[in-house]
């Protein structure tokens, strides 16, 4: 009787251990990829490691040294030119690089080669400028960041340091960008912050900015967080309730500081109302942009693209006297930027 009970107990113990072992195997099987999955992963990895060959047109051949970033990592896209396969070197493309005069570098032509930053003022044509800068960066082999998400501040510091063209993401002001954009290791003037980077921006008449903001919220509908206000106000009421000083805050803590920053630190300050002069000053004062536009004829012919046209259908009945009274700070900064643009355009014209 004792042996019989012991045998039953051992048999039950064996069954319990068997069930535990089966459960462990099932858990492991859930986390370990199957053989088919391993084969698929190996094929994908093999396909990604194979160089991509494309035949270039005449226009694309000028961009043979352009960098392509795949999957967040720096990879070269190999191209076939004629009967030879070339792997482009890192850095700026030849048609954008400054010419070398013997053993001495032309410092004037090498100005701002360490990069460019666009301070994107809201409702001032910034989306159009962002598109142009993105195209120029691609043509010259500069790594650009023009996306809204992930946010600029959320990017790793190592990623932000590799960016050579900042396209105004998240509408950061000048001071905020300086604090969040580390100097790249190879920057010539890294000890002086961003001394060899070009800062550019584009402004707009304060009255028109407020009107554009109203119609932008109205066009987006319930997606915009201020849409309900557009249902209770007309255009004029919206403009008269807009806060003054928003334009100044992008560049300094007060009006005088903003003026000093625009004149002393910004290579080009454009205006929505003067697109031709704005683009000409940008070409004149940033040498690598001039060389890129001259090398890429279609890009030069296209000029400054106009994005978000459907958002700009407002009456346009500007009241200069009311604008000066409602926005004394922003209106004064706008007039200063206008005078600065015309002054620099005249200087560029004198230099040819």
mmCIF file of C-alpha atoms in Angstrom:
data_model
loop_
_atom_site.group_PDB
_atom_site.id
_atom_site.type_symbol
_atom_site.label_atom_id
_atom_site.label_comp_id
_atom_site.label_asym_id
_atom_site.label_seq_id
_atom_site.Cartn_x
_atom_site.Cartn_y
_atom_site.Cartn_z
ATOM 1 C CA UNK A 1 0.000 0.000 0.000
ATOM 2 C CA UNK A 2 2.869 2.372 0.803
ATOM 3 C CA UNK A 3 4.649 1.526 -2.469
ATOM 4 C CA UNK A 4 1.433 2.104 -4.416
ATOM 5 C CA UNK A 5 0.908 5.520 -2.859
ATOM 6 C CA UNK A 6 4.565 6.468 -3.483
ATOM 7 C CA UNK A 7 4.251 5.492 -7.130
ATOM 8 C CA UNK A 8 1.119 7.604 -7.529
ATOM 9 C CA UNK A 9 2.898 10.554 -5.885
ATOM 10 C CA UNK A 10 5.938 10.207 -8.157
ATOM 11 C CA UNK A 11 3.713 9.944 -11.213
ATOM 12 C CA UNK A 12 1.862 13.102 -10.205
ATOM 13 C CA UNK A 13 5.143 14.929 -9.523
ATOM 14 C CA UNK A 14 6.438 13.889 -12.969
ATOM 15 C CA UNK A 15 3.244 15.164 -14.596
ATOM 16 C CA UNK A 16 3.573 18.548 -12.816
ATOM 17 C CA UNK A 17 7.201 18.919 -13.917
ATOM 18 C CA UNK A 18 6.245 17.976 -17.465
ATOM 19 C CA UNK A 19 3.561 20.659 -17.564
ATOM 20 C CA UNK A 20 6.072 23.247 -16.239
ATOM 21 C CA UNK A 21 8.583 22.253 -18.889
ATOM 22 C CA UNK A 22 5.948 22.550 -21.623
ATOM 23 C CA UNK A 23 4.977 25.990 -20.344
ATOM 24 C CA UNK A 24 8.617 27.129 -20.388
ATOM 25 C CA UNK A 25 9.019 25.899 -23.962
ATOM 26 C CA UNK A 26 5.893 27.763 -25.025
ATOM 27 C CA UNK A 27 7.176 30.987 -23.457
ATOM 28 C CA UNK A 28 10.558 30.669 -25.130
ATOM 29 C CA UNK A 29 8.893 29.892 -28.453
ATOM 30 C CA UNK A 30 6.939 33.157 -28.220
ATOM 31 C CA UNK A 31 10.130 35.257 -27.894
ATOM 32 C CA UNK A 32 12.539 33.408 -30.201
ATOM 33 C CA UNK A 33 12.071 34.152 -33.933
ATOM 34 C CA UNK A 34 11.275 31.209 -36.152
ATOM 35 C CA UNK A 35 13.662 29.955 -38.800
ATOM 36 C CA UNK A 36 11.544 31.557 -41.539
ATOM 37 C CA UNK A 37 11.784 34.927 -39.781
ATOM 38 C CA UNK A 38 15.556 34.538 -39.500
ATOM 39 C CA UNK A 39 15.812 33.796 -43.220
ATOM 40 C CA UNK A 40 13.665 36.831 -44.074
ATOM 41 C CA UNK A 41 15.772 39.098 -41.845
ATOM 42 C CA UNK A 42 18.956 37.792 -43.469
ATOM 43 C CA UNK A 43 17.586 38.485 -46.965
ATOM 44 C CA UNK A 44 16.566 42.046 -45.996
ATOM 45 C CA UNK A 45 20.005 42.700 -44.497
ATOM 46 C CA UNK A 46 21.666 41.351 -47.637
ATOM 47 C CA UNK A 47 19.480 43.511 -49.880
ATOM 48 C CA UNK A 48 20.307 46.649 -47.856
ATOM 49 C CA UNK A 49 24.029 45.968 -48.094
ATOM 50 C CA UNK A 50 23.982 45.763 -51.904
ATOM 51 C CA UNK A 51 25.018 49.087 -53.555
ATOM 52 C CA UNK A 52 22.231 50.842 -55.452
ATOM 53 C CA UNK A 53 23.166 51.579 -59.051
ATOM 54 C CA UNK A 54 21.378 54.246 -61.056
ATOM 55 C CA UNK A 55 22.127 55.879 -64.386
ATOM 56 C CA UNK A 56 22.350 59.645 -64.070
ATOM 57 C CA UNK A 57 21.009 62.266 -66.407
ATOM 58 C CA UNK A 58 23.189 65.226 -67.305
ATOM 59 C CA UNK A 59 21.570 67.391 -64.643
ATOM 60 C CA UNK A 60 21.899 64.704 -61.958
ATOM 61 C CA UNK A 61 25.549 64.098 -62.812
ATOM 62 C CA UNK A 62 26.334 67.458 -61.223
ATOM 63 C CA UNK A 63 24.967 66.044 -57.983
ATOM 64 C CA UNK A 64 27.126 62.927 -58.023
ATOM 65 C CA UNK A 65 28.627 63.854 -54.660
ATOM 66 C CA UNK A 66 25.337 64.325 -52.870
ATOM 67 C CA UNK A 67 24.908 62.591 -49.527
ATOM 68 C CA UNK A 68 21.928 60.319 -49.008
ATOM 69 C CA UNK A 69 20.843 59.353 -45.514
ATOM 70 C CA UNK A 70 19.023 56.027 -45.241
ATOM 71 C CA UNK A 71 17.428 54.750 -42.072
ATOM 72 C CA UNK A 72 18.917 57.512 -39.927
ATOM 73 C CA UNK A 73 22.483 56.340 -40.643
ATOM 74 C CA UNK A 74 24.966 57.807 -43.085
ATOM 75 C CA UNK A 75 25.132 55.613 -46.164
ATOM 76 C CA UNK A 76 26.487 56.372 -49.598
ATOM 77 C CA UNK A 77 24.362 55.827 -52.671
ATOM 78 C CA UNK A 78 26.694 54.538 -55.386
ATOM 79 C CA UNK A 79 26.106 55.808 -58.875
ATOM 80 C CA UNK A 80 27.272 54.678 -62.303
ATOM 81 C CA UNK A 81 28.680 57.490 -64.431
ATOM 82 C CA UNK A 82 29.744 56.303 -67.850
ATOM 83 C CA UNK A 83 31.630 53.036 -67.410
ATOM 84 C CA UNK A 84 32.978 53.760 -63.929
ATOM 85 C CA UNK A 85 31.426 53.556 -60.471
ATOM 86 C CA UNK A 86 32.382 56.380 -58.131
ATOM 87 C CA UNK A 87 31.867 56.658 -54.428
ATOM 88 C CA UNK A 88 31.516 60.372 -53.571
ATOM 89 C CA UNK A 89 33.690 61.787 -50.790
ATOM 90 C CA UNK A 90 32.130 63.323 -47.667
ATOM 91 C CA UNK A 91 31.566 67.047 -47.332
ATOM 92 C CA UNK A 92 30.232 69.725 -49.617
ATOM 93 C CA UNK A 93 29.712 68.934 -53.303
ATOM 94 C CA UNK A 94 32.316 70.265 -55.755
ATOM 95 C CA UNK A 95 29.935 72.687 -57.485
ATOM 96 C CA UNK A 96 29.068 74.257 -54.100
ATOM 97 C CA UNK A 97 32.585 74.292 -52.606
ATOM 98 C CA UNK A 98 34.670 77.464 -52.586
ATOM 99 C CA UNK A 99 37.353 77.688 -55.301
ATOM 100 C CA UNK A 100 40.947 77.271 -54.167
ATOM 101 C CA UNK A 101 43.467 79.912 -55.184
ATOM 102 C CA UNK A 102 46.815 78.168 -55.045
ATOM 103 C CA UNK A 103 47.792 77.436 -51.462
ATOM 104 C CA UNK A 104 45.629 80.166 -49.911
ATOM 105 C CA UNK A 105 41.927 79.826 -49.271
ATOM 106 C CA UNK A 106 39.569 82.536 -50.423
ATOM 107 C CA UNK A 107 38.057 83.506 -47.062
ATOM 108 C CA UNK A 108 35.328 85.593 -48.651
ATOM 109 C CA UNK A 109 34.150 82.647 -50.752
ATOM 110 C CA UNK A 110 34.404 80.243 -47.816
ATOM 111 C CA UNK A 111 32.133 82.376 -45.664
ATOM 112 C CA UNK A 112 29.258 80.486 -44.017
ATOM 113 C CA UNK A 113 30.404 77.082 -45.298
ATOM 114 C CA UNK A 114 29.861 75.599 -41.829
ATOM 115 C CA UNK A 115 26.111 75.742 -42.291
ATOM 116 C CA UNK A 116 22.974 77.828 -42.242
ATOM 117 C CA UNK A 117 20.038 78.365 -39.881
ATOM 118 C CA UNK A 118 16.645 79.757 -40.822
ATOM 119 C CA UNK A 119 14.652 81.458 -38.060
ATOM 120 C CA UNK A 120 11.094 80.657 -39.078
ATOM 121 C CA UNK A 121 8.720 83.449 -38.058
ATOM 122 C CA UNK A 122 5.156 82.147 -38.077
ATOM 123 C CA UNK A 123 2.886 83.293 -40.919
ATOM 124 C CA UNK A 124 5.733 84.998 -42.776
ATOM 125 C CA UNK A 125 6.234 82.714 -45.776
ATOM 126 C CA UNK A 126 8.592 80.420 -43.870
ATOM 127 C CA UNK A 127 7.319 77.199 -45.442
ATOM 128 C CA UNK A 128 8.380 78.463 -48.860
ATOM 129 C CA UNK A 129 11.864 79.395 -47.625
ATOM 130 C CA UNK A 130 12.165 76.034 -45.884
ATOM 131 C CA UNK A 131 11.450 74.208 -49.155
ATOM 132 C CA UNK A 132 14.085 76.267 -50.983
ATOM 133 C CA UNK A 133 16.729 75.636 -48.298
ATOM 134 C CA UNK A 134 15.942 71.920 -48.283
ATOM 135 C CA UNK A 135 16.521 71.759 -52.050
ATOM 136 C CA UNK A 136 19.768 73.739 -51.756
ATOM 137 C CA UNK A 137 21.056 71.512 -48.955
ATOM 138 C CA UNK A 138 20.310 68.393 -51.010
ATOM 139 C CA UNK A 139 22.098 69.872 -54.027
ATOM 140 C CA UNK A 140 25.207 70.654 -51.970
ATOM 141 C CA UNK A 141 25.363 67.528 -49.826
ATOM 142 C CA UNK A 142 24.565 69.283 -46.568
ATOM 143 C CA UNK A 143 22.542 67.393 -43.997
ATOM 144 C CA UNK A 144 19.360 69.375 -43.358
ATOM 145 C CA UNK A 145 16.617 69.137 -40.771
ATOM 146 C CA UNK A 146 13.334 70.727 -41.799
ATOM 147 C CA UNK A 147 10.774 68.397 -40.174
ATOM 148 C CA UNK A 148 8.386 69.393 -37.391
ATOM 149 C CA UNK A 149 8.476 65.939 -35.760
ATOM 150 C CA UNK A 150 10.358 64.664 -33.937
ATOM 151 C CA UNK A 151 10.861 68.062 -32.350
ATOM 152 C CA UNK A 152 14.288 69.662 -32.624
ATOM 153 C CA UNK A 153 14.841 69.611 -28.852
ATOM 154 C CA UNK A 154 13.988 65.896 -28.689
ATOM 155 C CA UNK A 155 16.724 64.902 -31.145
ATOM 156 C CA UNK A 156 19.945 63.463 -29.661
ATOM 157 C CA UNK A 157 22.733 66.006 -29.321
ATOM 158 C CA UNK A 158 24.928 63.966 -31.665
ATOM 159 C CA UNK A 159 22.247 64.196 -34.371
ATOM 160 C CA UNK A 160 21.783 67.942 -33.909
ATOM 161 C CA UNK A 161 25.541 68.488 -34.160
ATOM 162 C CA UNK A 162 25.587 66.800 -37.599
ATOM 163 C CA UNK A 163 22.905 69.089 -39.036
ATOM 164 C CA UNK A 164 24.387 71.712 -41.351
ATOM 165 C CA UNK A 165 21.146 73.380 -42.475
ATOM 166 C CA UNK A 166 18.444 74.037 -39.890
ATOM 167 C CA UNK A 167 15.169 74.763 -41.654
ATOM 168 C CA UNK A 168 13.239 76.548 -38.933
ATOM 169 C CA UNK A 169 11.617 73.533 -37.295
ATOM 170 C CA UNK A 170 9.252 74.262 -34.381
ATOM 171 C CA UNK A 171 9.634 78.059 -34.867
ATOM 172 C CA UNK A 172 12.612 78.385 -32.524
ATOM 173 C CA UNK A 173 13.932 81.871 -31.848
ATOM 174 C CA UNK A 174 17.545 82.927 -32.331
ATOM 175 C CA UNK A 175 18.598 82.528 -28.670
ATOM 176 C CA UNK A 176 16.843 79.159 -28.290
ATOM 177 C CA UNK A 177 18.540 77.789 -31.387
ATOM 178 C CA UNK A 178 21.999 78.832 -30.186
ATOM 179 C CA UNK A 179 21.426 76.896 -26.949
ATOM 180 C CA UNK A 180 20.234 73.724 -28.674
ATOM 181 C CA UNK A 181 22.511 73.549 -31.740
ATOM 182 C CA UNK A 182 25.958 72.238 -30.726
ATOM 183 C CA UNK A 183 28.928 73.074 -32.908
ATOM 184 C CA UNK A 184 30.003 70.231 -35.151
ATOM 185 C CA UNK A 185 33.460 68.686 -34.481
ATOM 186 C CA UNK A 186 34.797 69.792 -37.858
ATOM 187 C CA UNK A 187 33.549 73.345 -37.681
ATOM 188 C CA UNK A 188 36.273 75.845 -38.420
ATOM 189 C CA UNK A 189 35.014 78.389 -35.911
ATOM 190 C CA UNK A 190 33.687 75.930 -33.344
ATOM 191 C CA UNK A 191 35.445 77.790 -30.524
ATOM 192 C CA UNK A 192 33.453 80.903 -31.363
ATOM 193 C CA UNK A 193 30.058 79.206 -31.327
ATOM 194 C CA UNK A 194 28.532 79.426 -34.788
ATOM 195 C CA UNK A 195 30.650 82.234 -36.188
ATOM 196 C CA UNK A 196 30.864 80.724 -39.672
ATOM 197 C CA UNK A 197 27.188 79.780 -39.938
ATOM 198 C CA UNK A 198 24.758 81.981 -41.839
ATOM 199 C CA UNK A 199 21.569 82.999 -40.053
ATOM 200 C CA UNK A 200 18.683 84.050 -42.270
ATOM 201 C CA UNK A 201 15.039 84.948 -41.700
ATOM 202 C CA UNK A 202 11.998 86.395 -43.432
ATOM 203 C CA UNK A 203 9.600 88.960 -41.962
ATOM 204 C CA UNK A 204 6.163 90.218 -42.890
ATOM 205 C CA UNK A 205 4.050 93.289 -42.229
ATOM 206 C CA UNK A 206 2.484 92.844 -38.751
ATOM 207 C CA UNK A 207 -1.038 93.560 -40.019
ATOM 208 C CA UNK A 208 -0.736 90.931 -42.770
ATOM 209 C CA UNK A 209 0.778 88.406 -40.352
ATOM 210 C CA UNK A 210 -2.198 88.718 -38.030
ATOM 211 C CA UNK A 211 -4.672 88.488 -40.926
ATOM 212 C CA UNK A 212 -2.895 85.420 -42.305
ATOM 213 C CA UNK A 213 -2.975 83.810 -38.868
ATOM 214 C CA UNK A 214 -6.740 84.337 -38.713
ATOM 215 C CA UNK A 215 -7.424 82.769 -42.104
ATOM 216 C CA UNK A 216 -5.002 79.924 -41.432
ATOM 217 C CA UNK A 217 -6.934 78.940 -38.297
ATOM 218 C CA UNK A 218 -10.197 79.374 -40.184
ATOM 219 C CA UNK A 219 -9.061 77.128 -43.052
ATOM 220 C CA UNK A 220 -7.812 74.335 -40.762
ATOM 221 C CA UNK A 221 -11.143 74.160 -38.955
ATOM 222 C CA UNK A 222 -11.496 72.275 -35.695
ATOM 223 C CA UNK A 223 -7.924 70.932 -36.028
ATOM 224 C CA UNK A 224 -6.580 74.371 -35.050
ATOM 225 C CA UNK A 225 -6.660 75.124 -31.323
ATOM 226 C CA UNK A 226 -7.928 78.679 -31.962
ATOM 227 C CA UNK A 227 -10.651 77.757 -34.425
ATOM 228 C CA UNK A 228 -13.442 78.518 -31.941
ATOM 229 C CA UNK A 229 -12.189 82.106 -31.652
ATOM 230 C CA UNK A 230 -12.496 82.556 -35.417
ATOM 231 C CA UNK A 231 -16.198 81.754 -35.073
ATOM 232 C CA UNK A 232 -16.670 84.613 -32.621
ATOM 233 C CA UNK A 233 -14.478 87.222 -34.372
ATOM 234 C CA UNK A 234 -14.116 88.666 -37.832
ATOM 235 C CA UNK A 235 -10.752 89.464 -39.418
ATOM 236 C CA UNK A 236 -10.492 93.021 -38.065
ATOM 237 C CA UNK A 237 -11.414 91.985 -34.521
ATOM 238 C CA UNK A 238 -8.836 89.197 -34.628
ATOM 239 C CA UNK A 239 -6.113 91.612 -35.747
ATOM 240 C CA UNK A 240 -6.969 94.153 -33.058
ATOM 241 C CA UNK A 241 -6.745 91.441 -30.383
ATOM 242 C CA UNK A 242 -3.328 90.204 -31.555
ATOM 243 C CA UNK A 243 -0.499 90.781 -29.073
ATOM 244 C CA UNK A 244 2.347 93.108 -30.019
ATOM 245 C CA UNK A 245 6.002 92.065 -29.622
ATOM 246 C CA UNK A 246 5.784 88.525 -31.004
ATOM 247 C CA UNK A 247 8.034 89.422 -33.927
ATOM 248 C CA UNK A 248 10.624 91.036 -31.650
ATOM 249 C CA UNK A 249 10.715 87.996 -29.354
ATOM 250 C CA UNK A 250 12.200 85.820 -32.115
ATOM 251 C CA UNK A 251 15.434 87.844 -32.092
ATOM 252 C CA UNK A 252 15.872 89.451 -28.678
ATOM 253 C CA UNK A 253 14.405 90.443 -25.347
ATOM 254 C CA UNK A 254 13.680 93.997 -26.533
ATOM 255 C CA UNK A 255 13.507 96.015 -29.726
ATOM 256 C CA UNK A 256 17.067 97.367 -29.668
ATOM 257 C CA UNK A 257 18.572 93.914 -29.076
ATOM 258 C CA UNK A 258 16.496 92.493 -31.937
ATOM 259 C CA UNK A 259 17.791 95.229 -34.263
ATOM 260 C CA UNK A 260 21.406 94.580 -33.248
ATOM 261 C CA UNK A 261 20.997 90.836 -33.852
ATOM 262 C CA UNK A 262 19.447 91.308 -37.296
ATOM 263 C CA UNK A 263 22.160 93.702 -38.454
ATOM 264 C CA UNK A 264 25.167 92.089 -36.823
ATOM 265 C CA UNK A 265 24.416 88.381 -36.905
ATOM 266 C CA UNK A 266 22.038 87.691 -39.797
ATOM 267 C CA UNK A 267 23.469 87.246 -43.255
ATOM 268 C CA UNK A 268 20.124 87.894 -44.937
ATOM 269 C CA UNK A 269 16.806 89.327 -43.741
ATOM 270 C CA UNK A 270 14.072 88.940 -46.333
ATOM 271 C CA UNK A 271 10.523 90.239 -46.633
ATOM 272 C CA UNK A 272 7.431 88.474 -47.943
ATOM 273 C CA UNK A 273 6.559 91.662 -49.823
ATOM 274 C CA UNK A 274 9.972 91.709 -51.596
ATOM 275 C CA UNK A 275 10.636 88.102 -52.751
ATOM 276 C CA UNK A 276 13.002 88.996 -55.613
ATOM 277 C CA UNK A 277 15.218 91.310 -53.569
ATOM 278 C CA UNK A 278 15.183 88.826 -50.662
ATOM 279 C CA UNK A 279 16.451 85.980 -52.854
ATOM 280 C CA UNK A 280 19.062 88.190 -54.534
ATOM 281 C CA UNK A 281 20.467 89.312 -51.166
ATOM 282 C CA UNK A 282 20.575 85.695 -50.002
ATOM 283 C CA UNK A 283 22.517 84.729 -53.141
ATOM 284 C CA UNK A 284 24.861 87.676 -52.753
ATOM 285 C CA UNK A 285 25.744 87.268 -49.074
ATOM 286 C CA UNK A 286 25.909 83.445 -48.778
ATOM 287 C CA UNK A 287 28.482 82.239 -51.354
ATOM 288 C CA UNK A 288 27.667 78.514 -51.296
ATOM 289 C CA UNK A 289 23.995 79.276 -52.003
ATOM 290 C CA UNK A 290 25.008 81.429 -54.959
ATOM 291 C CA UNK A 291 27.194 78.651 -56.368
ATOM 292 C CA UNK A 292 24.445 76.063 -55.827
ATOM 293 C CA UNK A 293 21.840 78.191 -57.620
ATOM 294 C CA UNK A 294 24.191 78.923 -60.511
ATOM 295 C CA UNK A 295 25.047 75.236 -60.895
ATOM 296 C CA UNK A 296 21.410 74.102 -60.794
ATOM 297 C CA UNK A 297 19.625 76.093 -63.512
ATOM 298 C CA UNK A 298 16.108 74.667 -62.868
ATOM 299 C CA UNK A 299 16.395 75.517 -59.176
ATOM 300 C CA UNK A 300 17.432 79.076 -60.022
ATOM 301 C CA UNK A 301 14.613 79.465 -62.557
ATOM 302 C CA UNK A 302 12.044 78.263 -60.024
ATOM 303 C CA UNK A 303 13.017 81.000 -57.586
ATOM 304 C CA UNK A 304 11.320 81.134 -54.221
ATOM 305 C CA UNK A 305 8.407 78.651 -54.116
ATOM 306 C CA UNK A 306 5.086 79.787 -52.681
ATOM 307 C CA UNK A 307 3.587 77.225 -50.313
ATOM 308 C CA UNK A 308 0.225 77.350 -48.516
ATOM 309 C CA UNK A 309 -1.399 79.537 -51.149
ATOM 310 C CA UNK A 310 -4.862 78.432 -50.116
ATOM 311 C CA UNK A 311 -4.283 79.953 -46.684
ATOM 312 C CA UNK A 312 -3.630 83.442 -48.062
ATOM 313 C CA UNK A 313 -7.082 84.328 -49.371
ATOM 314 C CA UNK A 314 -7.828 87.289 -47.161
ATOM 315 C CA UNK A 315 -9.002 90.772 -47.998
ATOM 316 C CA UNK A 316 -5.582 92.406 -47.717
ATOM 317 C CA UNK A 317 -7.096 95.752 -46.658
ATOM 318 C CA UNK A 318 -4.125 96.953 -44.631
ATOM 319 C CA UNK A 319 -4.521 99.927 -42.316
ATOM 320 C CA UNK A 320 -1.044 101.456 -41.875
ATOM 321 C CA UNK A 321 -2.093 103.912 -39.169
ATOM 322 C CA UNK A 322 -3.871 101.239 -37.160
ATOM 323 C CA UNK A 323 -0.941 98.836 -37.608
ATOM 324 C CA UNK A 324 1.492 101.439 -36.237
ATOM 325 C CA UNK A 325 -0.765 102.000 -33.233
ATOM 326 C CA UNK A 326 -1.580 98.334 -32.567
ATOM 327 C CA UNK A 327 1.932 96.922 -33.115
ATOM 328 C CA UNK A 328 4.467 99.661 -32.260
ATOM 329 C CA UNK A 329 7.310 97.194 -31.523
ATOM 330 C CA UNK A 330 6.734 94.770 -34.383
ATOM 331 C CA UNK A 331 5.996 97.591 -36.835
ATOM 332 C CA UNK A 332 9.265 99.354 -35.964
ATOM 333 C CA UNK A 333 11.254 96.113 -36.356
ATOM 334 C CA UNK A 334 9.565 95.464 -39.705
ATOM 335 C CA UNK A 335 10.502 98.940 -40.960
ATOM 336 C CA UNK A 336 14.071 98.410 -39.750
ATOM 337 C CA UNK A 337 14.250 95.071 -41.613
ATOM 338 C CA UNK A 338 12.889 96.712 -44.761
ATOM 339 C CA UNK A 339 15.528 99.444 -44.649
ATOM 340 C CA UNK A 340 18.201 96.804 -44.005
ATOM 341 C CA UNK A 341 17.065 94.727 -46.989
ATOM 342 C CA UNK A 342 17.164 97.703 -49.369
ATOM 343 C CA UNK A 343 20.539 98.808 -48.001
ATOM 344 C CA UNK A 344 22.093 95.368 -48.509
ATOM 345 C CA UNK A 345 20.489 94.954 -51.922
ATOM 346 C CA UNK A 346 22.010 98.259 -53.057
ATOM 347 C CA UNK A 347 25.408 97.169 -51.717
ATOM 348 C CA UNK A 348 25.183 93.860 -53.598
ATOM 349 C CA UNK A 349 24.232 95.730 -56.776
ATOM 350 C CA UNK A 350 27.298 97.977 -56.427
ATOM 351 C CA UNK A 351 29.535 94.900 -56.088
ATOM 352 C CA UNK A 352 27.940 93.331 -59.135
#
